[in-house]
Every structure is written in structure tokens, then in C-alpha cells.
mmCIF file of N, CA and C and ligand atoms in Angstrom:
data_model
loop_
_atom_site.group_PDB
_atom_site.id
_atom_site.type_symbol
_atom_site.label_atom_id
_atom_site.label_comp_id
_atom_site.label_asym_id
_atom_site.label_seq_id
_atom_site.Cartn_x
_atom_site.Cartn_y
_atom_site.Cartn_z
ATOM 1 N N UNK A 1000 129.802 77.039 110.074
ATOM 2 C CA UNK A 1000 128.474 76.438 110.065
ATOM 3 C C UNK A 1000 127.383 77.517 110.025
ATOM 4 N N UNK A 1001 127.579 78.965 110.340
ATOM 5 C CA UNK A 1001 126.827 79.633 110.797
ATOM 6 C C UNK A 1001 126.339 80.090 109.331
ATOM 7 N N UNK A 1002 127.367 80.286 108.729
ATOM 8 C CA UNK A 1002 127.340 81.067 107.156
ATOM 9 C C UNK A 1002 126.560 80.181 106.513
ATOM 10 N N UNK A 1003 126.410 78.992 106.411
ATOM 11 C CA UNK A 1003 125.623 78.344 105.539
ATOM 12 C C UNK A 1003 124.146 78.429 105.917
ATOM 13 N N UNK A 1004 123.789 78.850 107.438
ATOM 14 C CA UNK A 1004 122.449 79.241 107.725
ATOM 15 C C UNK A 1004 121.764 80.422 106.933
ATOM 16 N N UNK A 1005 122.917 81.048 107.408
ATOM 17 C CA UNK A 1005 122.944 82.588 106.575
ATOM 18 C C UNK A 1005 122.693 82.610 105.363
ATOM 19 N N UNK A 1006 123.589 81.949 104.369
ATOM 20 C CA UNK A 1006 123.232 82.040 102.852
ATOM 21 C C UNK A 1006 121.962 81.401 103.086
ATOM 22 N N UNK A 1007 121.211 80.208 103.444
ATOM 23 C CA UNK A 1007 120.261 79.833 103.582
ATOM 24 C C UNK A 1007 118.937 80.621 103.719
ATOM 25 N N UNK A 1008 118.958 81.204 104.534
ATOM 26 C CA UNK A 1008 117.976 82.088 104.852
ATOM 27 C C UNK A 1008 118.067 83.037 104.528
ATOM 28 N N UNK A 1009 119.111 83.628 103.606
ATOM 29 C CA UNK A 1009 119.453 84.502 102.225
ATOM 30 C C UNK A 1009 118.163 84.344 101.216
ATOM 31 N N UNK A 1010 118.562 82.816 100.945
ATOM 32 C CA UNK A 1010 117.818 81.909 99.850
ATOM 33 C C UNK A 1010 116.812 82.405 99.683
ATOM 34 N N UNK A 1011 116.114 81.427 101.065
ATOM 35 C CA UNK A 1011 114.861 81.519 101.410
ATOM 36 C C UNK A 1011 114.045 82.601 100.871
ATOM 37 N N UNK A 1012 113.977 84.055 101.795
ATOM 38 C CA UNK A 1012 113.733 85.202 101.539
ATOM 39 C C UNK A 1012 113.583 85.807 100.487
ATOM 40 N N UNK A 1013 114.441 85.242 99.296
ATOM 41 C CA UNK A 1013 114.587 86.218 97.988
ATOM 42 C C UNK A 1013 113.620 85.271 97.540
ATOM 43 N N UNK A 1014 113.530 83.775 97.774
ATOM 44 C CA UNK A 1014 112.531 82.672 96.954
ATOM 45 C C UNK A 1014 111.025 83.411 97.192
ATOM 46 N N UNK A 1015 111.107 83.696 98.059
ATOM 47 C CA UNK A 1015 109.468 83.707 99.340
ATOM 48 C C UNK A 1015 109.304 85.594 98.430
ATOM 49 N N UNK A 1016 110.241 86.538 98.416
ATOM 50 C CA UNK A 1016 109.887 87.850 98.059
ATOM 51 C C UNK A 1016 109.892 87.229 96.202
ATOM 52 N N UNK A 1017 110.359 86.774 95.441
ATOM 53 C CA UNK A 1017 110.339 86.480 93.948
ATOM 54 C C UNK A 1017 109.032 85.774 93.758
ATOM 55 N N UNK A 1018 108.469 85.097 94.433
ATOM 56 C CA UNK A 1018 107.159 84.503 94.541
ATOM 57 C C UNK A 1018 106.122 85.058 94.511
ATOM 58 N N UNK A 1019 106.212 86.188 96.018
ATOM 59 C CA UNK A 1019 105.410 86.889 96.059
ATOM 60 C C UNK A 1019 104.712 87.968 94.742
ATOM 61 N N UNK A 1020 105.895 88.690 94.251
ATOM 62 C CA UNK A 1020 106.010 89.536 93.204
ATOM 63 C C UNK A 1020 106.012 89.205 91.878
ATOM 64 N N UNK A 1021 105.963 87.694 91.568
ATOM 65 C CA UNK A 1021 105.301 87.277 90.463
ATOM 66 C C UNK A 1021 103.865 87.008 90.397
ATOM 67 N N UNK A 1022 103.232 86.836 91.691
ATOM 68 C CA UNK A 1022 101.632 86.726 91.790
ATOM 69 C C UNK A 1022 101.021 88.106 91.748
ATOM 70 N N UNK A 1023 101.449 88.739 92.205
ATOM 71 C CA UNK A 1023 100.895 90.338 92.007
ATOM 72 C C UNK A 1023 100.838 91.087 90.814
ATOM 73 N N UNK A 1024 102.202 90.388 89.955
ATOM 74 C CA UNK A 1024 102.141 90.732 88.328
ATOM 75 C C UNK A 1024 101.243 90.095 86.987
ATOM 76 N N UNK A 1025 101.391 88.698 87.899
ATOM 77 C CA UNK A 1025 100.452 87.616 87.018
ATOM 78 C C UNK A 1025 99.206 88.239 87.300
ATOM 79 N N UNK A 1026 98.907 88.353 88.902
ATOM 80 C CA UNK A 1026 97.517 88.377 89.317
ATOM 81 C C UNK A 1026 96.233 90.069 87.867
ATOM 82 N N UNK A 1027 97.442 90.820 87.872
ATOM 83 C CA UNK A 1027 96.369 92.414 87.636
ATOM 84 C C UNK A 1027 96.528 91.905 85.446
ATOM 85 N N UNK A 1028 97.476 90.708 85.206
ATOM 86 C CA UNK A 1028 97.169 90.539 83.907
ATOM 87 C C UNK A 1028 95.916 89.614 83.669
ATOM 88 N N UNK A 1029 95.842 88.558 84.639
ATOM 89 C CA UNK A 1029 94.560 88.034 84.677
ATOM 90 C C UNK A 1029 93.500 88.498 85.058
ATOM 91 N N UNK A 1030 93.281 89.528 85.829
ATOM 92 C CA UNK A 1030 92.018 90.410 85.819
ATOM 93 C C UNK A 1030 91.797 90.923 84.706
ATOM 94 N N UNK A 1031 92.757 91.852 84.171
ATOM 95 C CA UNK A 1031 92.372 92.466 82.995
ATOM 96 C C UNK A 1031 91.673 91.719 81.593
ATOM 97 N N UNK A 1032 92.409 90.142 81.546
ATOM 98 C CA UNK A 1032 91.870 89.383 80.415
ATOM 99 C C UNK A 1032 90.306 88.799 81.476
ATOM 100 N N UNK A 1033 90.116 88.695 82.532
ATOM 101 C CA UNK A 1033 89.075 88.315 82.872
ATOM 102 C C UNK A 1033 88.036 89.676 82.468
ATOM 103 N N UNK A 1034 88.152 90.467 82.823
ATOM 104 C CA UNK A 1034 87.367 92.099 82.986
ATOM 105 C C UNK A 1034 86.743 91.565 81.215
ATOM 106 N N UNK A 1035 87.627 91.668 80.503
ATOM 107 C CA UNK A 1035 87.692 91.475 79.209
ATOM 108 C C UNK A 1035 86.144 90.899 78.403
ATOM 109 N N UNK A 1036 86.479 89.559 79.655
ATOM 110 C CA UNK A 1036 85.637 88.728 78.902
ATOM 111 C C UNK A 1036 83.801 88.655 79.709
ATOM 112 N N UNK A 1037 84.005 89.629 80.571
ATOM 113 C CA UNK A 1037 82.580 90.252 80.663
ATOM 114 C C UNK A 1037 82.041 91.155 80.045
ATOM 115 N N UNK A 1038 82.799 92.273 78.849
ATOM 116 C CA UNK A 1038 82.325 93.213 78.342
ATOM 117 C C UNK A 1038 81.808 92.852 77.199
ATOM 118 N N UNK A 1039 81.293 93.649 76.579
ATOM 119 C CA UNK A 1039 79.928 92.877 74.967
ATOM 120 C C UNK A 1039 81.142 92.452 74.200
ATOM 121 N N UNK A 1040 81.870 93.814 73.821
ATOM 122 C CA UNK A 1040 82.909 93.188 72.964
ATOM 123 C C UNK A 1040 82.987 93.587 71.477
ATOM 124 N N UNK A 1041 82.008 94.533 71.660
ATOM 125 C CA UNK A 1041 82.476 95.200 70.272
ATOM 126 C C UNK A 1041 83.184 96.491 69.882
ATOM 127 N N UNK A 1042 83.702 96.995 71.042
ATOM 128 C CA UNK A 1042 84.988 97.839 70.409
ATOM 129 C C UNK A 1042 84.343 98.795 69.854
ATOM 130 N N UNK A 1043 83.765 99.580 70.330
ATOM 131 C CA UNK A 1043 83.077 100.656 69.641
ATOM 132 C C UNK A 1043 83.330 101.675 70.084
ATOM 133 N N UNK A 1044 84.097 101.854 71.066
ATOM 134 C CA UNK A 1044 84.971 102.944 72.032
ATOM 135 C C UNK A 1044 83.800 104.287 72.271
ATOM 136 N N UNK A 1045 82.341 103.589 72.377
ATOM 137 C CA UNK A 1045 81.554 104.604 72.893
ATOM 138 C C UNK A 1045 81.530 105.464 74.235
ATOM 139 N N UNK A 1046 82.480 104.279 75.189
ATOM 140 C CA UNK A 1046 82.898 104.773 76.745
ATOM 141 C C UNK A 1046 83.671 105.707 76.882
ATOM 142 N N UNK A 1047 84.241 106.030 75.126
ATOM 143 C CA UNK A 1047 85.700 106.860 75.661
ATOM 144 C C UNK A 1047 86.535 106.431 76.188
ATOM 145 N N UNK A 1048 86.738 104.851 76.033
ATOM 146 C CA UNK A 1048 88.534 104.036 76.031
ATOM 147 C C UNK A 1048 88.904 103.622 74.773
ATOM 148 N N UNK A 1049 88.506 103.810 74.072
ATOM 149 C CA UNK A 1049 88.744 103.291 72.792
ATOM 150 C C UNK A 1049 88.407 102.082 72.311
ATOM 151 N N UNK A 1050 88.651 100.951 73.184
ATOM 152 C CA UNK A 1050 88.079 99.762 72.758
ATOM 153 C C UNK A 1050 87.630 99.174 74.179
ATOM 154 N N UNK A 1051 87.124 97.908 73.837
ATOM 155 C CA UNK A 1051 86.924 97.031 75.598
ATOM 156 C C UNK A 1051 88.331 96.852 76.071
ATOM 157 N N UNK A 1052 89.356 96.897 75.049
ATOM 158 C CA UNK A 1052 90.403 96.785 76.209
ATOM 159 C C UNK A 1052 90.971 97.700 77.447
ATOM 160 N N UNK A 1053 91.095 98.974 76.289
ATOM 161 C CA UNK A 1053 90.932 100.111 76.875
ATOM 162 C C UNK A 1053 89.788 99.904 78.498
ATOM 163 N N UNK A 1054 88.528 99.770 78.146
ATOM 164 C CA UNK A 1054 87.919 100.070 79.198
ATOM 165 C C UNK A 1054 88.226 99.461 80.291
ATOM 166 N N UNK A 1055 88.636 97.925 79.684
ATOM 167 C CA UNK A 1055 89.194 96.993 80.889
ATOM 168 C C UNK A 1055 90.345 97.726 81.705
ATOM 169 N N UNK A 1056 91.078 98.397 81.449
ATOM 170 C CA UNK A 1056 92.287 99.050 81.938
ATOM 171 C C UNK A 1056 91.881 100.483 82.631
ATOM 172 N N UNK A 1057 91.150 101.225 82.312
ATOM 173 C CA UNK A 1057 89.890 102.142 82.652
ATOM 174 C C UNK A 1057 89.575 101.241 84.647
ATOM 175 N N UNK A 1058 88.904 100.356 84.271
ATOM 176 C CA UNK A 1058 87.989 99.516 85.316
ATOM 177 C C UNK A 1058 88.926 99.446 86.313
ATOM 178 N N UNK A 1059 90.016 98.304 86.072
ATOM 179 C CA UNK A 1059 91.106 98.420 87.224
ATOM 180 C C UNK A 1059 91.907 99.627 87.715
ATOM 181 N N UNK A 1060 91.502 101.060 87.340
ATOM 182 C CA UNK A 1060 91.998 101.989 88.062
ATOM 183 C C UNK A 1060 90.342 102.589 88.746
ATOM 184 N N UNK A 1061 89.603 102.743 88.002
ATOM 185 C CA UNK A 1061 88.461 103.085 88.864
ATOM 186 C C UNK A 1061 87.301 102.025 88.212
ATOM 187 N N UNK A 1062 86.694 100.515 89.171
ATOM 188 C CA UNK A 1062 85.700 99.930 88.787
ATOM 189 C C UNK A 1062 84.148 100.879 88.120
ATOM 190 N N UNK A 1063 83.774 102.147 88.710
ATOM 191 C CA UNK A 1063 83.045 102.773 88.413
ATOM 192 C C UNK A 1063 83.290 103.117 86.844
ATOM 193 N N UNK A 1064 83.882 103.085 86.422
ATOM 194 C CA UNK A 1064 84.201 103.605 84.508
ATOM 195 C C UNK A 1064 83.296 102.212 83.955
ATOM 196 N N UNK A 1065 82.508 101.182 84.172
ATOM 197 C CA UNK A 1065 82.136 100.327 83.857
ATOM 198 C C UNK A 1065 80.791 100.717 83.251
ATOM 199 N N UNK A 1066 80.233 101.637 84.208
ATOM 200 C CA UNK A 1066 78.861 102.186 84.141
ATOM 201 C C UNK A 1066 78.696 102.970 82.454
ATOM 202 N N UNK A 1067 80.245 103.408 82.058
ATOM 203 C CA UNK A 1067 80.405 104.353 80.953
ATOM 204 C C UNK A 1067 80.187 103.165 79.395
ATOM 205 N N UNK A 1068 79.422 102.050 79.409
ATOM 206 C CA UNK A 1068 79.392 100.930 78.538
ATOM 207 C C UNK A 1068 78.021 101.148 78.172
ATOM 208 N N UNK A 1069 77.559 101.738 76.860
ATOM 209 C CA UNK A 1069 76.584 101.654 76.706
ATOM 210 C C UNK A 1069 75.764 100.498 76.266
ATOM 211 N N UNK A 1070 76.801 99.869 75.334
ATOM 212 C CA UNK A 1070 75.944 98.480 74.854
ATOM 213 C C UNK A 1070 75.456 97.450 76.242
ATOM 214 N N UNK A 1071 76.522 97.709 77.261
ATOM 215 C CA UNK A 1071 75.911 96.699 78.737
ATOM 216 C C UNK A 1071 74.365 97.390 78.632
ATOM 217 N N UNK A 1072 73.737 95.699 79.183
ATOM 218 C CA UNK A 1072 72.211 96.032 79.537
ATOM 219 C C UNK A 1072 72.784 96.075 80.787
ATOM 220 N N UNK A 1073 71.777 96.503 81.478
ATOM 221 C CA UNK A 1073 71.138 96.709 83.368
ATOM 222 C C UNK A 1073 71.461 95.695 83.801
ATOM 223 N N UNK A 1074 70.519 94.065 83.366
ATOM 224 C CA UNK A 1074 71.327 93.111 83.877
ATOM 225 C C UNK A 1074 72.695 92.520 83.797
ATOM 226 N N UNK A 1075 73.170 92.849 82.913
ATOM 227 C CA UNK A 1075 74.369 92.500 82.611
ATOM 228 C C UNK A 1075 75.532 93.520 83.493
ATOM 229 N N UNK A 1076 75.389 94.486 83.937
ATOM 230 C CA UNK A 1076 76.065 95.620 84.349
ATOM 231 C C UNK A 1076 75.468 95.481 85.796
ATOM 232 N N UNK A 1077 74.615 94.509 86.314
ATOM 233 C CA UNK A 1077 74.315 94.386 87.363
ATOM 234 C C UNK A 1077 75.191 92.964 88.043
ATOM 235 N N UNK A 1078 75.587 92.098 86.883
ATOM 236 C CA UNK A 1078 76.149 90.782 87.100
ATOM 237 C C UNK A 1078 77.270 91.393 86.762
ATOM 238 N N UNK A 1079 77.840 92.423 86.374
ATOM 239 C CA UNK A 1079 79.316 92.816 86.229
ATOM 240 C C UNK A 1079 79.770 93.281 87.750
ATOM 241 N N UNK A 1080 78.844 93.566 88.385
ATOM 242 C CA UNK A 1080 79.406 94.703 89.572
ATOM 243 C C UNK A 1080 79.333 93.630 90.552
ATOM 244 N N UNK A 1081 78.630 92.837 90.415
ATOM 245 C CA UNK A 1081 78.547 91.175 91.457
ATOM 246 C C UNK A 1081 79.603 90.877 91.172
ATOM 247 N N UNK A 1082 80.555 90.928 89.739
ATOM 248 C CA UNK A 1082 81.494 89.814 89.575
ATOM 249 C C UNK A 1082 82.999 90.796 90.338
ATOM 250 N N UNK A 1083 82.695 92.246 89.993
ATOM 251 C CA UNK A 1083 83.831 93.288 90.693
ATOM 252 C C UNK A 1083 83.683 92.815 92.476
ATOM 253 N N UNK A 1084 82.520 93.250 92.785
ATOM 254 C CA UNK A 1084 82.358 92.944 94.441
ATOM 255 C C UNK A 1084 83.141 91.437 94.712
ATOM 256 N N UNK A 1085 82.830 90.031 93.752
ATOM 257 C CA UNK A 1085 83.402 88.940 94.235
ATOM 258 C C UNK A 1085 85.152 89.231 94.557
ATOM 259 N N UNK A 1086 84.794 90.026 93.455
ATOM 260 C CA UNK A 1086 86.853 89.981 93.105
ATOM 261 C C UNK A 1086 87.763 91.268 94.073
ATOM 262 N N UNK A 1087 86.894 91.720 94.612
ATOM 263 C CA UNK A 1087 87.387 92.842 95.712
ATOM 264 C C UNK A 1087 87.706 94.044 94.948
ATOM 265 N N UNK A 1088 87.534 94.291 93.621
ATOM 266 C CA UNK A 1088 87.229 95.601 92.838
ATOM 267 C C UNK A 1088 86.619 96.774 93.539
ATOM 268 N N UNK A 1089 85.484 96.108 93.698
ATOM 269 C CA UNK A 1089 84.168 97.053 94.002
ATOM 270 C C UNK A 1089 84.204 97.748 95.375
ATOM 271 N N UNK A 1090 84.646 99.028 95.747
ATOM 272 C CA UNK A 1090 84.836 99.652 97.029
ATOM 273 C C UNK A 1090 83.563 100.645 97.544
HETATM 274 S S1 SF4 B 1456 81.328 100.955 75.146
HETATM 275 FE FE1 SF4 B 1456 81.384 98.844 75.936
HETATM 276 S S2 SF4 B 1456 81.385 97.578 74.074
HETATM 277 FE FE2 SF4 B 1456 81.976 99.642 73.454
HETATM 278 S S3 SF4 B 1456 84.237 99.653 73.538
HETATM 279 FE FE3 SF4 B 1456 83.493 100.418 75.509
HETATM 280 S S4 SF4 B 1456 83.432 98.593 76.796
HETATM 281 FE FE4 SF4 B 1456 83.533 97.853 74.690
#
């Protein structure tokens, strides 16, 4: 009787750790397509990432590389760093 607890709470554990570690993988691909869709968007790799994707990938290692967007206006680069601070980016 004991063993079937055991495999049980075997189960459990690998369900609860496979769960976990698919949200953490899903979670940094949906930032990146979110990041995405705040930047102008024309790929002009003036930041020195080559494109907005690039920069998006840039951002999630250091949010500060955002500032390196020249086409962002002020306000717009001011509602970008609101949207990093919401998302716990912004340190
Ligand atoms: S400078 Fe801005 S618009 Fe141009 S590629 Fe970089 S992030 Fe995109």
C-alpha cells in the first residue's frame, strides 16, 4: 500500500516541477513577442541589434538597451519603461 503512495507522490512532483518549467519557457517567449510589439518597427538596426527583434532580445538581458531606439519618441520610451516597470523588467 505504501508503494502506491510513493509512485503517487512520484507523480505528483514531476507534474507540479513539468508545469512549473513550461511557464518559465512559455513565459520569456511571450515577453519577447510582447517587447516586440511596443517597438516602432521598422528594422532599421540603428540601435545596433540589427532589427526590433534583435533589440527585443537586447531588452530582456538588459531593459536599459531600450533607450538605444532612435525612432522611439520621449513619450513613447516613457510608456515603454511604465510597461518594463509593470512587467518587473525595470530594476
Ligand atoms: S532602432 Fe528601434 S526601430 Fe530601429 S531596429 Fe532598433 S528597435 Fe527597431
Amino acid at each position: 500500500m505504501n508503494g502506491v503512495w510513493i509512485v503517487t507522490g512520484i507523480a505528483f512532483a514531476f507534474s507540479v516541477l513539468l508545469t512549473i518549467l513550461t511557464t518559465l519557457f512559455s513565459k520569456k517567449e511571450i515577453e519577447e513577442e510582447d517587447i516586440i510589439k511596443h517597438l516602432p518597427g521598422y528594422n532599421c538596426g540603428v540601435c545596433g541589434f540589427g532589427s526590433c527583434s534583435g533589440m527585443a532580445k537586447a531588452i530582456l538581458e538588459d531593459p536599459r538597451n531600450y533607450e538605444k531606439c532612435r525612432p522611439m519618441r520621449k513619450k513613447e520610451k516613457e510608456a515603454f519603461q511604465k510597461y518594463l516597470e509593470e512587467k518587473g523588467l525595470w530594476k
